[in-house]
Amino acid sequence: MLLLPGTDPGLERALAAALDGGRPVAPLPPDPSAALAMLQPDEPVVEDDAALIVATSGSTGTPKGVVLSRRAVVSGSRATHDRLGGPGNWTLAVPPHYVAGVMVIARTLVAGTRLQHASSDLSDLPEVTGRNYISLVPTQLVRGLADPRITKRLAAYDAILLGGAAAAPELLARAEERGVHVVTSYGSSETSGGCIYDGVPLDGVTVDLVPAPDRPGTTRVAITGDVVFSGYRLRPDLTHEVLDGRTLLTRDRADWVDRRLRILGRLDDVVISGGINVDLAAVERALHDVDPQGVALGVPDPEWGARIVVAITTDHSLADVRAALTTLESPARPRGLLRRDPLPLTPTGKIDRQQLLEWWAAGPGECPAWKESM
C-alpha cells in the first residue's frame, strides 16, 4: 500500500500506476492520525485487485477504510462519462483524500483527459474550453452562485456533478436560471462515488429497495454493480453487515417517483420520542422554510427517550421554529435549538452532525453556538 497526502503532486501518477496493476494507493487527509490508525499500513492488503483505499467522511462516526478494486474505479469512471455525454477534462475542487475528489482524478486517467485544479472556494476557477466537468458539494455551489464571476465560469462547464449532501430545490432552480448545468449525484465511498445521477442509476448499476431487518415495514437502498467496493479495510465484521456479493446494502431509505430514486433519509434518522417514531428527514423538510440549511438531531432525553433538536443558521428562536412546524406531530416538534452561522462542516462540505451532537452535550459556556431548550 502506498500512502500519500491528498495534496501530494505524485498522487495522480501513483493512482495511474495502481490502475495499471501497481500497489494500491491510500490518499491521506491533512491530519492523517485517524486514517493511519484505521489503515494499519503494516498489515497486508488482502483484497484482490485493490487499487484504492479511501476513508469514509466520518460525519456520523469513526471513519472506515473503503477498498475499491481497479474494476470498480474504472467502471465508475467510464459510466460517468457515458452518462454525461462523453469523456472530458475535469477540475478538481474537492479534497482528493475523499472519494469524490480522487474519482475526479481517476476519470481523467481512465479517459486520458486533462486534470485542472481549483481551490475549494472556487475563487481561482479556471476558464475552460472544450468538454469539461467539475464535482462540487452544495455548499460550494451556493457560495459560487453568489459571485457573478464564478457563476459565469461555472456556466461554461458541460456538467456540475453535485453530491455529498442533498441539494435544495431552490438551489437547483437558481443554478438553472443562471445557465449552470447541475447533475445531482447519489452514492458513497462504497460505490466509487456517485452512481445514481438525477435519480437514475448509471449503466451497469442496479438499484432495489429491500426490507431493512432492524426497521419493520421499512425498506433500504440496495446497489448492485461493478462499482461496489470490495470490503472495509481490516473489518470483515463490518463488511459482512453491508456487502452481499456485488450488492451494497445501504442505510438509506428511498422511494421511486416517476422512475427516479428519491432519497428520504437514513434508517438511523428515525428516532423514538415519546413512544412515537420521528423521521428526522421529515422534520428537516418541514424546517426548510425556516432555514434551508437547518438540520434535525435526536439527542438522549430521560423523559422522551429522545429529544428532537434543530440546528439553524437563521435568527429564529425555538418558539419561532415550533410555531412554523405545527404540521408535525407533537413529539416531532423540536424541544431544543442550536443557532450558529455557519454550521460546522466536514472537509467534504457535509453538515458535521457529530460536532453538533457534541455541542448539544457540552456544559454551560462550552458550546460555541446559541443553545435554547424547553
Coordinates of C-alpha atoms in Angstrom, one line a residue:
M1 CA 0.0 0.0 0.0
L2 CA 1.3 3.4 -0.9
L3 CA 0.4 6.2 1.5
L4 CA 0.3 9.7 0.0
P5 CA -1.1 13.0 1.3
G6 CA -4.1 14.0 -0.8
T7 CA -2.3 17.2 -1.8
D8 CA 0.9 15.3 -3.0
P9 CA 1.5 16.1 -6.7
G10 CA 2.5 12.5 -7.1
L11 CA -1.0 11.2 -6.3
E12 CA -2.1 11.3 -9.9
R13 CA 1.0 9.3 -11.0
A14 CA 0.5 6.8 -8.1
L15 CA -3.1 6.2 -8.9
A16 CA -2.3 5.7 -12.6
A17 CA 0.2 3.0 -11.6
A18 CA -2.4 1.4 -9.2
L19 CA -5.0 1.2 -12.0
D20 CA -2.3 -0.4 -14.2
G21 CA -1.7 -3.2 -11.6
G22 CA 0.6 -1.5 -9.2
R23 CA 0.4 -1.0 -5.4
P24 CA -3.0 0.3 -4.1
V25 CA -3.0 3.9 -3.1
A26 CA -4.4 5.4 0.1
P27 CA -4.7 9.2 0.0
L28 CA -4.3 10.8 3.4
P29 CA -6.1 13.8 4.9
P30 CA -4.2 16.8 6.3
D31 CA -4.3 15.3 9.8
P32 CA -3.6 11.6 9.0
S33 CA -3.7 10.2 12.5
A34 CA -7.2 8.7 12.4
A35 CA -6.6 7.4 8.9
L36 CA -3.3 5.7 9.8
A37 CA -4.9 4.1 12.8
M38 CA -7.7 2.8 10.5
L39 CA -5.4 1.8 7.6
Q40 CA -2.7 -0.1 9.7
P41 CA -0.3 0.2 6.8
D42 CA 2.0 -2.6 8.2
E43 CA -0.8 -5.1 7.6
P44 CA -1.1 -6.5 4.1
V45 CA -3.9 -5.7 1.7
V46 CA -5.7 -9.0 1.2
E47 CA -8.4 -7.9 -1.3
D48 CA -7.8 -9.0 -4.8
D49 CA -7.4 -6.3 -7.5
A50 CA -7.3 -3.5 -4.9
A51 CA -6.4 -0.1 -6.4
L52 CA -7.6 2.5 -3.9
I53 CA -8.3 2.7 -0.2
V54 CA -10.3 5.8 0.8
A55 CA -11.7 6.9 4.2
T56 CA -15.4 7.5 4.7
S57 CA -16.2 11.1 5.7
G58 CA -16.7 10.3 9.3
S59 CA -19.6 12.8 9.6
T60 CA -21.6 10.5 11.8
G61 CA -18.8 8.4 13.5
T62 CA -15.4 6.9 13.1
P63 CA -14.1 6.7 9.5
K64 CA -13.7 3.4 7.8
G65 CA -11.3 2.3 5.1
V66 CA -13.1 1.5 1.9
V67 CA -11.2 -0.8 -0.5
L68 CA -12.0 -0.1 -4.2
S69 CA -10.9 -2.5 -6.9
R70 CA -9.5 -1.5 -10.3
R71 CA -12.7 -2.8 -11.8
A72 CA -14.8 -0.6 -9.5
V73 CA -12.8 2.6 -10.2
V74 CA -12.7 2.1 -14.0
S75 CA -16.3 1.0 -14.2
G76 CA -17.4 4.1 -12.3
S77 CA -15.3 6.4 -14.4
R78 CA -16.5 5.1 -17.7
A79 CA -20.1 5.0 -16.7
T80 CA -19.9 8.7 -15.5
H81 CA -18.6 9.8 -18.9
D82 CA -21.2 7.7 -20.8
R83 CA -24.0 9.4 -18.8
L84 CA -22.6 13.0 -19.0
G85 CA -22.1 12.9 -22.8
G86 CA -18.6 11.7 -23.3
P87 CA -15.1 12.0 -21.9
G88 CA -14.0 15.4 -20.8
N89 CA -11.5 17.3 -18.8
W90 CA -12.2 17.7 -15.0
T91 CA -11.5 20.4 -12.5
L92 CA -10.6 19.2 -9.0
A93 CA -12.1 21.4 -6.3
V94 CA -12.9 18.9 -3.6
P95 CA -10.5 17.2 -1.2
P96 CA -8.7 14.4 -3.1
H97 CA -8.4 12.2 0.0
Y98 CA -12.1 11.5 -0.2
V99 CA -13.8 9.5 -2.9
A100 CA -15.4 12.5 -4.7
G101 CA -12.0 14.1 -5.2
V102 CA -10.0 11.0 -6.0
M103 CA -12.6 9.9 -8.5
V104 CA -12.2 13.2 -10.4
I105 CA -8.5 12.2 -10.8
A106 CA -9.4 8.7 -11.8
R107 CA -11.9 9.8 -14.5
T108 CA -9.2 11.8 -16.3
L109 CA -6.7 8.9 -16.0
V110 CA -9.2 6.3 -17.4
A111 CA -10.3 8.7 -20.3
G112 CA -6.9 10.2 -21.0
T113 CA -8.2 13.7 -20.5
R114 CA -6.8 16.7 -18.6
L115 CA -7.0 17.5 -14.9
Q116 CA -7.1 21.1 -13.7
H117 CA -7.2 22.4 -10.1
A118 CA -9.2 25.0 -8.2
S119 CA -9.4 25.9 -4.5
S120 CA -12.5 24.9 -2.6
D121 CA -13.9 28.4 -2.6
L122 CA -13.7 28.4 -6.4
S123 CA -12.0 31.8 -6.4
D124 CA -9.4 30.6 -8.9
L125 CA -11.7 28.6 -11.0
P126 CA -10.1 28.3 -14.4
E127 CA -11.6 29.3 -17.7
V128 CA -12.4 26.2 -19.7
T129 CA -12.7 25.3 -23.4
G130 CA -13.9 22.0 -24.9
R131 CA -15.8 19.4 -22.9
N132 CA -15.3 20.0 -19.1
Y133 CA -16.8 18.8 -15.8
I134 CA -16.4 19.6 -12.2
S135 CA -17.5 17.9 -9.0
L136 CA -18.9 20.1 -6.1
V137 CA -20.8 19.8 -2.9
P138 CA -24.0 22.0 -2.4
T139 CA -22.2 24.5 0.0
Q140 CA -19.7 25.3 -2.8
L141 CA -22.4 25.8 -5.3
V142 CA -24.4 28.1 -3.0
R143 CA -21.3 30.3 -2.5
G144 CA -20.3 30.2 -6.1
L145 CA -23.7 31.4 -7.4
A146 CA -23.4 34.4 -5.1
D147 CA -20.4 35.6 -7.1
P148 CA -21.2 36.7 -10.7
R149 CA -17.7 36.0 -11.9
I150 CA -17.6 32.4 -10.5
T151 CA -21.2 31.8 -11.8
K152 CA -20.1 32.8 -15.3
R153 CA -17.2 30.3 -15.2
L154 CA -19.4 27.5 -13.8
A155 CA -21.8 28.1 -16.6
A156 CA -19.0 27.1 -19.1
Y157 CA -18.9 23.6 -17.7
D158 CA -20.9 20.9 -19.5
A159 CA -22.0 19.5 -16.1
I160 CA -21.6 20.3 -12.4
L161 CA -21.7 17.0 -10.6
L162 CA -23.3 17.8 -7.3
G163 CA -23.1 15.4 -4.4
G164 CA -22.1 14.8 -0.8
A165 CA -25.4 16.1 0.6
A166 CA -29.0 16.7 -0.5
A167 CA -29.4 19.8 -2.8
A168 CA -32.3 22.1 -2.0
P169 CA -34.8 22.5 -4.9
E170 CA -34.3 26.3 -4.7
L171 CA -30.5 25.9 -5.2
L172 CA -31.1 23.7 -8.3
A173 CA -33.6 26.2 -9.7
R174 CA -31.2 29.1 -9.1
A175 CA -28.4 27.3 -10.9
E176 CA -30.7 26.6 -13.9
E177 CA -31.8 30.2 -14.1
R178 CA -28.2 31.3 -14.4
G179 CA -27.3 28.7 -17.0
V180 CA -25.3 26.4 -14.7
H181 CA -26.0 22.7 -15.7
V182 CA -26.2 20.7 -12.5
V183 CA -26.4 16.9 -12.3
T184 CA -27.3 15.6 -8.9
S185 CA -25.3 12.6 -7.7
Y186 CA -26.1 10.0 -5.1
G187 CA -23.6 7.4 -3.9
S188 CA -20.9 6.8 -1.4
S189 CA -17.3 5.8 -0.9
E190 CA -18.6 2.2 -1.1
T191 CA -19.9 2.8 -4.7
S192 CA -16.8 4.5 -6.1
G193 CA -18.6 7.8 -5.5
G194 CA -21.9 8.8 -7.2
C195 CA -23.5 6.1 -9.1
I196 CA -27.1 7.5 -9.5
Y197 CA -27.4 10.7 -11.4
D198 CA -30.6 12.8 -11.2
G199 CA -32.3 9.8 -9.7
V200 CA -31.3 7.3 -12.5
P201 CA -28.7 4.6 -11.9
L202 CA -25.6 4.6 -14.2
D203 CA -25.3 1.9 -16.8
G204 CA -24.3 -1.3 -15.1
V205 CA -25.8 -0.3 -11.8
T206 CA -28.9 -1.8 -10.4
V207 CA -30.9 -0.3 -7.5
D208 CA -33.5 -2.3 -5.5
L209 CA -35.5 -1.4 -2.3
V210 CA -35.2 -4.3 0.1
P211 CA -36.6 -4.8 3.7
A212 CA -34.5 -3.3 6.5
P213 CA -34.1 -6.1 9.1
D214 CA -34.0 -3.8 12.1
R215 CA -36.8 -1.5 10.9
P216 CA -40.0 -3.5 10.3
G217 CA -42.1 -2.1 7.4
T218 CA -39.1 0.0 6.1
T219 CA -37.0 -0.6 3.0
R220 CA -33.5 0.4 2.3
V221 CA -31.5 1.0 -0.9
A222 CA -29.5 -1.9 -2.3
I223 CA -27.0 -1.2 -5.0
T224 CA -25.5 -3.9 -7.3
G225 CA -22.8 -3.5 -9.9
D226 CA -19.1 -3.4 -10.6
V227 CA -18.8 0.0 -8.9
V228 CA -19.4 -1.6 -5.5
F229 CA -16.4 -1.8 -3.1
S230 CA -14.5 -5.0 -2.1
G231 CA -14.8 -4.5 1.7
Y232 CA -13.7 -2.4 4.7
R233 CA -10.0 -2.4 5.4
L234 CA -9.3 -5.0 8.1
R235 CA -13.0 -5.1 9.2
P236 CA -14.6 -8.3 7.9
D237 CA -17.3 -7.9 10.5
L238 CA -18.5 -4.6 9.2
T239 CA -18.1 -5.8 5.6
H240 CA -20.4 -8.7 6.3
E241 CA -23.1 -6.4 7.5
V242 CA -23.4 -4.4 4.3
L243 CA -21.9 -6.4 1.4
D244 CA -23.6 -9.4 -0.2
G245 CA -21.5 -10.4 -3.2
R246 CA -21.6 -7.4 -5.5
T247 CA -24.6 -5.8 -3.6
L248 CA -24.2 -3.0 -1.1
L249 CA -26.9 -2.8 1.5
T250 CA -27.0 0.9 2.4
R251 CA -28.6 2.6 5.5
D252 CA -30.6 4.9 3.2
R253 CA -34.4 5.0 2.8
A254 CA -35.9 5.9 -0.5
D255 CA -38.8 5.5 -2.9
W256 CA -39.3 5.7 -6.7
V257 CA -41.0 8.8 -8.2
D258 CA -41.6 8.7 -11.9
R259 CA -38.9 6.0 -12.2
R260 CA -36.3 8.2 -10.4
L261 CA -34.9 7.3 -7.0
R262 CA -35.8 9.8 -4.2
I263 CA -33.7 9.5 -1.1
L264 CA -35.9 10.0 2.0
G265 CA -33.2 9.9 4.7
R266 CA -31.1 7.5 6.7
L267 CA -32.6 4.5 8.6
D268 CA -30.8 5.9 11.6
D269 CA -32.8 9.2 11.1
V270 CA -35.8 7.5 12.6
V271 CA -35.8 8.0 16.4
I272 CA -38.4 7.2 19.1
S273 CA -39.6 10.3 21.0
G274 CA -42.4 9.9 23.5
G275 CA -43.2 6.4 22.1
I276 CA -43.6 7.8 18.5
N277 CA -41.3 7.2 15.5
V278 CA -40.0 10.5 14.4
D279 CA -38.4 10.8 10.9
L280 CA -35.6 13.4 11.2
A281 CA -35.5 13.8 7.5
A282 CA -39.2 14.8 7.5
V283 CA -38.5 17.3 10.3
E284 CA -35.8 18.8 8.1
R285 CA -38.1 19.0 5.1
A286 CA -40.6 20.9 7.3
L287 CA -37.8 23.1 8.6
H288 CA -36.8 24.1 5.2
D289 CA -39.0 27.2 5.1
V290 CA -37.4 28.5 8.3
D291 CA -33.8 27.6 7.2
P292 CA -32.9 25.7 4.1
Q293 CA -29.6 24.7 5.8
G294 CA -31.3 23.5 9.0
V295 CA -30.8 20.0 10.4
A296 CA -32.6 17.9 12.9
L297 CA -31.0 15.7 15.6
G298 CA -32.2 13.2 18.1
V299 CA -30.5 13.6 21.5
P300 CA -31.0 11.4 24.6
D301 CA -33.7 12.6 27.0
P302 CA -34.8 11.0 30.3
E303 CA -38.5 11.8 29.7
W304 CA -39.0 11.4 26.0
G305 CA -36.3 8.8 25.2
A306 CA -35.1 11.1 22.5
R307 CA -35.5 14.9 22.3
I308 CA -35.7 16.5 18.8
V309 CA -33.2 19.3 18.5
V310 CA -32.7 21.5 15.4
A311 CA -29.6 23.4 14.3
I312 CA -30.1 26.5 12.2
T313 CA -28.2 29.5 10.8
T314 CA -31.1 32.0 10.7
D315 CA -32.1 34.4 13.5
H316 CA -35.1 32.5 14.8
S317 CA -35.9 31.4 18.4
L318 CA -37.1 28.0 19.4
A319 CA -40.6 29.4 19.8
D320 CA -40.5 30.7 16.2
V321 CA -39.4 27.3 14.9
R322 CA -42.1 25.4 16.8
A323 CA -44.7 27.8 15.6
A324 CA -43.6 27.2 12.0
L325 CA -43.8 23.4 12.3
T326 CA -47.3 23.0 13.5
T327 CA -48.0 20.4 10.8
L328 CA -45.7 17.9 12.6
E329 CA -46.9 15.7 15.4
S330 CA -46.1 17.0 18.9
P331 CA -43.1 14.6 19.5
A332 CA -41.6 15.7 16.2
R333 CA -41.6 19.4 17.0
P334 CA -38.2 20.5 18.3
R335 CA -37.6 20.9 22.0
G336 CA -34.2 22.3 21.6
L337 CA -32.3 24.6 19.3
L338 CA -28.7 25.4 18.3
R339 CA -28.1 28.6 16.3
R340 CA -24.8 29.4 14.6
D341 CA -23.9 30.7 11.1
P342 CA -22.2 28.9 9.6
L343 CA -22.9 25.4 10.9
P344 CA -19.8 23.2 11.3
L345 CA -18.9 21.2 8.1
T346 CA -16.8 18.1 7.5
P347 CA -14.0 18.5 5.0
T348 CA -16.3 17.2 2.2
G349 CA -18.8 20.0 2.9
K350 CA -21.4 18.0 4.8
I351 CA -23.0 19.3 8.0
D352 CA -20.9 17.8 10.8
R353 CA -23.7 16.2 12.8
Q354 CA -21.3 14.6 15.2
Q355 CA -19.9 18.0 16.1
L356 CA -23.5 19.3 16.6
L357 CA -24.3 16.5 19.0
E358 CA -21.1 17.3 21.0
W359 CA -22.1 20.9 21.1
W360 CA -25.5 20.0 22.5
A361 CA -24.0 17.8 25.1
A362 CA -21.5 20.5 26.1
G363 CA -21.8 22.2 29.5
P364 CA -22.6 25.9 30.1
G365 CA -20.1 28.1 28.5
E366 CA -18.6 25.3 26.4
C367 CA -21.0 25.4 23.4
P368 CA -19.9 27.7 20.6
A369 CA -23.5 28.1 19.4
W370 CA -26.6 29.7 20.9
K371 CA -28.4 27.0 22.7
E372 CA -32.1 27.1 23.7
S373 CA -34.1 24.3 25.3
M374 CA -37.6 23.7 26.8

